[in-house]
Tab-separated table of C-alpha atoms in Angstrom:
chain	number	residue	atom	x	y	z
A	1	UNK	CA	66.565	64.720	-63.845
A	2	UNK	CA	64.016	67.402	-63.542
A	3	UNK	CA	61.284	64.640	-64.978
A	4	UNK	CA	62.158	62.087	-62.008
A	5	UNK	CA	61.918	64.664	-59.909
A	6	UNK	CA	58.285	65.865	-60.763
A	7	UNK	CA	57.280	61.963	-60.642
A	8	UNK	CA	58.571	61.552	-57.405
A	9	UNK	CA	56.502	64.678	-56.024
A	10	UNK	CA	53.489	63.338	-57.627
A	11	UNK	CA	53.470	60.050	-56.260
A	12	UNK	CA	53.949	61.640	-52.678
A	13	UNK	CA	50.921	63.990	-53.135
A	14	UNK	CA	48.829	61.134	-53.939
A	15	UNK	CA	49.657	59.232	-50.847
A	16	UNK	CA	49.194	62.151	-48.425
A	17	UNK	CA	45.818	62.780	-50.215
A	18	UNK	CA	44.949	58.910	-49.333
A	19	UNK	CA	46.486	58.992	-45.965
A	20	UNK	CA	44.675	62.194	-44.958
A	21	UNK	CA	41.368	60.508	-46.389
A	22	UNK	CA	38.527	59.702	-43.458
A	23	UNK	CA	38.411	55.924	-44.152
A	24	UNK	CA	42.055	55.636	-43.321
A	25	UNK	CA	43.658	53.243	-40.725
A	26	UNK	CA	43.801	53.923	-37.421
A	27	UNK	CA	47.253	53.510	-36.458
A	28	UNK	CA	48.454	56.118	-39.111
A	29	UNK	CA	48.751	60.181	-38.048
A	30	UNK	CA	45.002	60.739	-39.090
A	31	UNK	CA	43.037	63.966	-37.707
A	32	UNK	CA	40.710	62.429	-34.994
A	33	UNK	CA	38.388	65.231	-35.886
A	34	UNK	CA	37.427	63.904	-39.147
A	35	UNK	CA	34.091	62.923	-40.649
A	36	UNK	CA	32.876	59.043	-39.760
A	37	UNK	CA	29.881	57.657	-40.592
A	38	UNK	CA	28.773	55.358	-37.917
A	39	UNK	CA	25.574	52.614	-38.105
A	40	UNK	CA	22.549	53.770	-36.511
A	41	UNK	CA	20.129	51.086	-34.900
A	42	UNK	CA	16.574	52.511	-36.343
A	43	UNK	CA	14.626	49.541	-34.551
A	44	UNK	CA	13.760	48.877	-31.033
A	45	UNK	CA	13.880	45.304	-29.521
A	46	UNK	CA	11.163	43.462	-28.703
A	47	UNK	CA	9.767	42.893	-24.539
A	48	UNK	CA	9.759	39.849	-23.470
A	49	UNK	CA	6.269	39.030	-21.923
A	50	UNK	CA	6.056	38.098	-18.429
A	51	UNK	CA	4.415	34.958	-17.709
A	52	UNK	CA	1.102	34.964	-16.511
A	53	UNK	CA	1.074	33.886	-12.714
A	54	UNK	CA	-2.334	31.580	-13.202
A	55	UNK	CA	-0.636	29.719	-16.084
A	56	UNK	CA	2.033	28.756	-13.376
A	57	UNK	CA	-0.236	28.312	-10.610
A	58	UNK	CA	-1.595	25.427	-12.768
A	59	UNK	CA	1.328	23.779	-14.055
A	60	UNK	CA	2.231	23.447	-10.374
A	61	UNK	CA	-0.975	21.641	-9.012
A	62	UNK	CA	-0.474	18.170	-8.723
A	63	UNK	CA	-2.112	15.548	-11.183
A	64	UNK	CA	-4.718	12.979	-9.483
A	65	UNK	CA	-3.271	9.544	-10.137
A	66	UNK	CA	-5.790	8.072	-12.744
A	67	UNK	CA	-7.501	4.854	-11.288
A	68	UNK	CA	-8.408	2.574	-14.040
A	69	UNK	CA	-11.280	0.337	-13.567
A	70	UNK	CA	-11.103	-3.351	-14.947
A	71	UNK	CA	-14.625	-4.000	-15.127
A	72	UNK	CA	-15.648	-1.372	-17.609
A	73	UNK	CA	-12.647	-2.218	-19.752
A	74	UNK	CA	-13.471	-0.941	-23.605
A	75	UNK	CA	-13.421	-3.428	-25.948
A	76	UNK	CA	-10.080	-4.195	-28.482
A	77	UNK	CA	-10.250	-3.247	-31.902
A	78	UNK	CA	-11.044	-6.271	-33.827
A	79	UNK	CA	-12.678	-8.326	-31.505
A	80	UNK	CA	-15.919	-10.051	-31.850
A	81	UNK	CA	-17.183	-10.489	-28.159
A	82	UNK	CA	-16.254	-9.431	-24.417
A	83	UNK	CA	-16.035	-12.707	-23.438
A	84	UNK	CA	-12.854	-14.535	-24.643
A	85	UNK	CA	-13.391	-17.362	-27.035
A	86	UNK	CA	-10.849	-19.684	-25.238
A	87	UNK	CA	-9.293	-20.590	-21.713
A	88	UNK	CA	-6.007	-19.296	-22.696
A	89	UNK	CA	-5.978	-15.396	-23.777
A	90	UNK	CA	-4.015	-12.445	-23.332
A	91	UNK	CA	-5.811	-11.056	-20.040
A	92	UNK	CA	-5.290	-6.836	-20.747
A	93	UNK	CA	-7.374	-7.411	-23.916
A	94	UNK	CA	-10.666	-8.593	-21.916
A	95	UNK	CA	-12.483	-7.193	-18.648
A	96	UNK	CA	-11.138	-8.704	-15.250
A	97	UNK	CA	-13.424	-11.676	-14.293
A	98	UNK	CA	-14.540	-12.125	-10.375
A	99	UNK	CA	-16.252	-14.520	-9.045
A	100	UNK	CA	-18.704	-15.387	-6.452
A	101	UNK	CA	-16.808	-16.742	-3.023
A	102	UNK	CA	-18.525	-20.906	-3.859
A	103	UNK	CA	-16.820	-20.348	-7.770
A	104	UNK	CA	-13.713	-19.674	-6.202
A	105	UNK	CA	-13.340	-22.436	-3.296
A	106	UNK	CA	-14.521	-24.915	-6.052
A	107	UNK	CA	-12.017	-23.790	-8.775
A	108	UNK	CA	-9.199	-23.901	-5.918
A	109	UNK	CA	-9.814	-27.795	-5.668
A	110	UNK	CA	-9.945	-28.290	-8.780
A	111	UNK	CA	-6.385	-26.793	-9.658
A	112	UNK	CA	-5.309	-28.631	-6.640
A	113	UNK	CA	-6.652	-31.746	-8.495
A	114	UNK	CA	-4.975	-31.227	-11.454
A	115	UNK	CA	-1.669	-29.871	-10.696
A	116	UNK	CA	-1.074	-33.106	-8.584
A	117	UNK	CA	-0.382	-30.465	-5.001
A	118	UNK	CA	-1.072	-31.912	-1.783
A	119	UNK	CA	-4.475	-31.649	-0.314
A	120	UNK	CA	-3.902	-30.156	2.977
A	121	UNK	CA	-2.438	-26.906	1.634
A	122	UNK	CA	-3.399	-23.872	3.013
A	123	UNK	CA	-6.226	-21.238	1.702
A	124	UNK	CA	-5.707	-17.611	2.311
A	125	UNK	CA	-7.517	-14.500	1.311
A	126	UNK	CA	-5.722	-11.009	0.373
A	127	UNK	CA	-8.396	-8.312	1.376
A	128	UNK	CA	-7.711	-4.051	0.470
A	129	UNK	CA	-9.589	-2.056	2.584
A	130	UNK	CA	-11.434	1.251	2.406
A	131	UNK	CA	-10.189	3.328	5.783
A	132	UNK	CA	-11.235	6.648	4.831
A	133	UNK	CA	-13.909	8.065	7.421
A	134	UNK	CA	-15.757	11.092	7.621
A	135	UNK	CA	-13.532	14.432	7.576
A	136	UNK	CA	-10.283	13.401	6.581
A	137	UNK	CA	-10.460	10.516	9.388
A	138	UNK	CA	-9.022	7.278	8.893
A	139	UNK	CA	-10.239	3.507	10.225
A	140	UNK	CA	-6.278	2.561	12.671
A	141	UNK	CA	-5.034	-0.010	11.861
A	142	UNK	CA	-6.409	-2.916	13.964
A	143	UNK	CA	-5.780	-6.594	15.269
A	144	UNK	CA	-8.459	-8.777	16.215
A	145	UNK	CA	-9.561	-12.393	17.505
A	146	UNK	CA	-11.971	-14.141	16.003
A	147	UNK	CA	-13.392	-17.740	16.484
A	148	UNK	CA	-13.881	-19.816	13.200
A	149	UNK	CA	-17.228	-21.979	13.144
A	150	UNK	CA	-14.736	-24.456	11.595
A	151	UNK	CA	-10.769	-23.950	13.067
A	152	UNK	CA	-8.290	-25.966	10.624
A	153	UNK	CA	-5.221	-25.957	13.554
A	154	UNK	CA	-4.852	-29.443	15.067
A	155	UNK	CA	-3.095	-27.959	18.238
A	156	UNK	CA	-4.600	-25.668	20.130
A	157	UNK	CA	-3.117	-22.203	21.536
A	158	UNK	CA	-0.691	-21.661	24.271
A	159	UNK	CA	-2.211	-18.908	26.322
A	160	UNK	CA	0.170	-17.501	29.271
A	161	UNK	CA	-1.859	-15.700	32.081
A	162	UNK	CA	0.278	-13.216	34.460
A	163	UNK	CA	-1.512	-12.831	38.079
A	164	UNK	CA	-0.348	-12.831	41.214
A	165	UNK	CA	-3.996	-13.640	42.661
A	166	UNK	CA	-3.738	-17.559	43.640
A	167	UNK	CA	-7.535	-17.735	42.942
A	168	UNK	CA	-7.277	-16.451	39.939
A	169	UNK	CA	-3.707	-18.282	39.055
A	170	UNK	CA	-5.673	-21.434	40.080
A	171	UNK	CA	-8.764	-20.796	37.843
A	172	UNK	CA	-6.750	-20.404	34.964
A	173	UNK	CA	-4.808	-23.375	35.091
A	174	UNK	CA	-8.248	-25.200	35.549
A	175	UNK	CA	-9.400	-23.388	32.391
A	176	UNK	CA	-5.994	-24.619	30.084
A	177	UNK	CA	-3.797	-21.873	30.556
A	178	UNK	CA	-0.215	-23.417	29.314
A	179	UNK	CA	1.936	-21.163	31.875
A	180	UNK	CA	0.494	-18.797	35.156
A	181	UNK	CA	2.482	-17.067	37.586
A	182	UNK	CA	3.456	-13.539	38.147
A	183	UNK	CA	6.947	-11.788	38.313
A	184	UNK	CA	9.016	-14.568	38.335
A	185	UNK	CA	7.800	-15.356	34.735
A	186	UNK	CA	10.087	-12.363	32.896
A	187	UNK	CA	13.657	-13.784	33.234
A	188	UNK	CA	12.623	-17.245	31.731
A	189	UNK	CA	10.410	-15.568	28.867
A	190	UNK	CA	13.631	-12.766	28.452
A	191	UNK	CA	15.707	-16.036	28.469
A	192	UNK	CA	13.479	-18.201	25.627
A	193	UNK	CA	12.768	-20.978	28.037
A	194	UNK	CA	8.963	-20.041	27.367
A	195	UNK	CA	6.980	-19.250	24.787
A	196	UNK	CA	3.347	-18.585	24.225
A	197	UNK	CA	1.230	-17.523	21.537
A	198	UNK	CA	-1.125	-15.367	23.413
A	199	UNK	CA	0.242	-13.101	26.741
A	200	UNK	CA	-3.065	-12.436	29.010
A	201	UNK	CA	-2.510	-10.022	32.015
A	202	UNK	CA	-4.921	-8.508	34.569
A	203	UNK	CA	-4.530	-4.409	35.112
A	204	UNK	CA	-2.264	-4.344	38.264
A	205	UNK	CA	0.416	-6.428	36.235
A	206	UNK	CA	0.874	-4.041	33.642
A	207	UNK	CA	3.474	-1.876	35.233
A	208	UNK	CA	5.526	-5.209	36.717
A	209	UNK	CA	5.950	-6.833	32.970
A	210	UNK	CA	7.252	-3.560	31.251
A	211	UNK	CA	10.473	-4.799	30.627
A	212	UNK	CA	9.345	-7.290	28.378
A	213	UNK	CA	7.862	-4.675	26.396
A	214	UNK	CA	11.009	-5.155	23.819
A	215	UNK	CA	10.925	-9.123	23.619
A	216	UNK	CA	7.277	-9.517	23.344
A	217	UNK	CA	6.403	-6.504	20.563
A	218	UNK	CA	3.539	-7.124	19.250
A	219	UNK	CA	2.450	-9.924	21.697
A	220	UNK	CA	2.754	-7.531	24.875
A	221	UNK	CA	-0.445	-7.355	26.760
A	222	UNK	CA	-2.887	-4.401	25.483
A	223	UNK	CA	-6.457	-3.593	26.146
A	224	UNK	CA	-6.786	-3.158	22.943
A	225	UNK	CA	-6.505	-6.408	21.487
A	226	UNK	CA	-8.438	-7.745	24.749
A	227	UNK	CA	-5.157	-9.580	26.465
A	228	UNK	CA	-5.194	-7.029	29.203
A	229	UNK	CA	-8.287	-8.256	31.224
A	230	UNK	CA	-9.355	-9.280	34.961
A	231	UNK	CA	-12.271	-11.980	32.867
A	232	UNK	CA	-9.612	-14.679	32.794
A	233	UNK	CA	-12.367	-17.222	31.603
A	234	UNK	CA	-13.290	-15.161	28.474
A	235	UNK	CA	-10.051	-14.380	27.808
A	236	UNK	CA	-8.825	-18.417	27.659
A	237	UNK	CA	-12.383	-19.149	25.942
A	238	UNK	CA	-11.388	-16.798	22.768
A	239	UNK	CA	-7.991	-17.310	22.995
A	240	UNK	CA	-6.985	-21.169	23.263
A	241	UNK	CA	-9.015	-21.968	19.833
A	242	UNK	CA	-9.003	-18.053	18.256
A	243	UNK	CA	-7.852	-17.038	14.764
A	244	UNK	CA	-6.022	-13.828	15.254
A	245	UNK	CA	-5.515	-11.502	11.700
A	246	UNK	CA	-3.967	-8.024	11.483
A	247	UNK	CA	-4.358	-5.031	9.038
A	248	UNK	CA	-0.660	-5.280	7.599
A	249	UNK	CA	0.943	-1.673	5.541
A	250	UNK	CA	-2.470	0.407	6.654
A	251	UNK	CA	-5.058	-1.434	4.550
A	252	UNK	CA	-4.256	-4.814	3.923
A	253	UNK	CA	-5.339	-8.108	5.238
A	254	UNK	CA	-3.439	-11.251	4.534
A	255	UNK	CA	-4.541	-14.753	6.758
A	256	UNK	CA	-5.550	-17.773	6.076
A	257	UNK	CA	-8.968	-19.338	6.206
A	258	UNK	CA	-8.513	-22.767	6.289
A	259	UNK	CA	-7.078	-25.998	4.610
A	260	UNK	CA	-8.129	-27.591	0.898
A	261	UNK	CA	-9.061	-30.480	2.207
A	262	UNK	CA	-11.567	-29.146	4.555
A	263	UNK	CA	-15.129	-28.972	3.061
A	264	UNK	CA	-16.264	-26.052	0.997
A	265	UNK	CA	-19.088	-25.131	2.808
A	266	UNK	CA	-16.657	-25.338	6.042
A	267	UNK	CA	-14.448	-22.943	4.099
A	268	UNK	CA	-17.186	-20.676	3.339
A	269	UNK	CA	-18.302	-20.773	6.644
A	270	UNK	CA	-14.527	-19.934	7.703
A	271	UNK	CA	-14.556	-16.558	4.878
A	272	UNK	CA	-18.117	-15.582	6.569
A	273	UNK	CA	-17.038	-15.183	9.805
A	274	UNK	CA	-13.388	-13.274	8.949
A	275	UNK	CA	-15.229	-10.713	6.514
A	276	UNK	CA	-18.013	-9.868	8.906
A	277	UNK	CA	-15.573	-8.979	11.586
A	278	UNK	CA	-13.408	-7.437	9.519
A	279	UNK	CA	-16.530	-5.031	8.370
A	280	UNK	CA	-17.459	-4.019	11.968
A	281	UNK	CA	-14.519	-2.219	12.237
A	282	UNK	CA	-16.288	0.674	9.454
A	283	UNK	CA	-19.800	1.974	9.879
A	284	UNK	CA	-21.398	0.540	7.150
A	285	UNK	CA	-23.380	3.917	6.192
A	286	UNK	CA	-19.755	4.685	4.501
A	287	UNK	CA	-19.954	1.878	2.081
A	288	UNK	CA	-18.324	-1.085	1.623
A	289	UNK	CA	-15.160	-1.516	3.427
A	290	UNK	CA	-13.731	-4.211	1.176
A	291	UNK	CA	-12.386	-2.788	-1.935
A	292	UNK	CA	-10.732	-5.583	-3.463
A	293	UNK	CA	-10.911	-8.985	-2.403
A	294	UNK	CA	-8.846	-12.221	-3.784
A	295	UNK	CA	-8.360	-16.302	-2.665
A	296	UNK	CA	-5.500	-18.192	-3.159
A	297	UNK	CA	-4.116	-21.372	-2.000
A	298	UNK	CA	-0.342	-22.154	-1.250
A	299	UNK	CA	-0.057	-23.458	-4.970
A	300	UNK	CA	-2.510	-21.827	-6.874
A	301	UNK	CA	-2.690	-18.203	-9.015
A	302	UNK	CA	-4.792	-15.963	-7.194
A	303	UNK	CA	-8.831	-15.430	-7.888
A	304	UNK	CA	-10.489	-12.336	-7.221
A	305	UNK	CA	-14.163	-12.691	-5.783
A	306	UNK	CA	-17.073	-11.039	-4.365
A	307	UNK	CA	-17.633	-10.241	-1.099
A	308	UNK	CA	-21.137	-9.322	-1.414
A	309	UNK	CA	-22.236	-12.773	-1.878
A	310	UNK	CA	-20.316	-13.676	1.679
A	311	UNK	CA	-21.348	-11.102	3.997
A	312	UNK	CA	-24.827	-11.837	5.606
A	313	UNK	CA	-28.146	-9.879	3.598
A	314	UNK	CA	-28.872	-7.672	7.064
A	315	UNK	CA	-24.825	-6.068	6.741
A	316	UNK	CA	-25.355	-5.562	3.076
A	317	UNK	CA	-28.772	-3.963	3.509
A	318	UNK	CA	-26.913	-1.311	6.022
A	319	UNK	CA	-24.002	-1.097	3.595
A	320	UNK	CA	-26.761	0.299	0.519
């Protein structure tokens, strides 16, 4: 008895030594006073840098758009010459080739010939033009009249006149105007019961036609394009057998020239005339105005060309 005893104290001296211990848990009765070693951080962290403001300022700029140029092209690797071997070739492996403005009217009839097309087709030419000016000015956007040396429209243009003068009513119905007559002329027009392809009006009729401001557009009467005049006889001179173009999306110019069928040097003759009125517009001590240049018929692909060899030697002398 007295041995069990002795045990039994033994065993509960050893717990209360491990209980009282500092490692012990800390939901047991434990002395909140006792010795704990802790972890001590010995390092300090490292500062992020700030970025520098000039790197940002530079990854914000904008990046130029990168204009590639087709002429200077470099050559593939592997391949012998610049100038491709065969007709048929894969066209981003060679330089661009333009041609003179003859080259081009001659290879139009000749796809014409071969691809079976009619022969009356129309030609057209795409022009891009430079507008820049001096100090951040810009060439507006413009429409003009021009008379071809050769026109290719069988009919000729209906030119309305509004006047209320009768001499001047009478002259112009001498002269071919299709319709003359004042006021009374802007419930039939608002009503489609006429029609006209050119609308000429003298100064004191400007304020009496306004509310066909909405129907006509771009036809409406503007000194501008010439149509507002008190010259009646000029006006129905240029505009009965004129060839009217517009600069279309700020620097293009899409018309037509003529027909196929028509002779080439009547087409050239046609091209002539269009590009040296279209490079009045720019004074030619900016350079040249046309930028890119290409012909096309209805049927055809399109051919890029020169417009050096078109405009006359005394506007390209100016333009250098």
């Amino acid at each position: 008895m007295a041995t069990c005893t002795r045990n039994v104290w033994k065993v509960l001296s050893g717990c209360q030594k491990q209980l009282l211990s500092a490692g012990g848990p800390s939901y047991l009765a434990v002395s909140q006073a006792a010795p704990r070693t802790l972890p001590i951080r010995t390092y300090a962290a490292v500062r992020a840098l700030k970025k520098d403001k000039k790197e940002e300022a530079k990854k914000e700029e904008k990046k130029e758009k990168r204009v590639i140029d087709d002429k200077d092209r470099p050559k593939p690797f592997g391949k012998t010459a610049w100038v491709p071997v065969d007709d048929v070739y894969v066209k981003r492996f060679y330089a661009r080739v333009i041609h003179s403005a003859a080259d081009s009217i001659d290879m139009l009839k000749r796809f014409q010939k071969l691809d079976f097309t009619p022969a009356d087709q129309p030609v057209y030419i795409d022009l891009k033009l430079d507008m820049k000016l001096e100090k951040k000015k810009k060439v507006d956007p413009f429409v003009s009249t021009v008379h071809l040396p050769h026109p290719f429209k069988t009919e000729m243009n209906k030119v309305l006149v509004f006047t209320e003068d009768s001499g001047q009513a009478t002259f112009a119905k001498e002269n071919g105007a299709a319709f003359v007559g004042g006021a009374e002329l802007i419930q039939p027009i608002l009503d489609d019961e006429i029609s006209a392809d050119f609308y000429v009006a003298v100064p004191d009729m400007l304020t009496k036609i306004v509310p066909l401001k909405n129907k006509l557009r771009k036809k409406f009467p503007k000194s501008k394009r010439g149509t507002v005049t008190n010259n009646i006889s000029q006006a129905l001179q240029l505009f009965k057998t004129g060839h009217e173009y517009q600069v279309e999306s700020d620097c293009f110019v899409r018309t037509q020239i003529a027909t196929l069928d028509m002779p080439s040097e009547q087409i050239f003759a046609n091209l002539q005339a269009i590009l040296t009125d279209v490079c009045s517009r720019r004074p030619a001590s900016l350079g040249p105005f046309v930028e890119r240049a290409i012909m096309s018929s209805q049927t055809s692909e399109a051919i890029w060309f020169r417009t050096e060899s078109v405009l006359p030697e005394a506007a390209q002398t100016d333009e250098k």
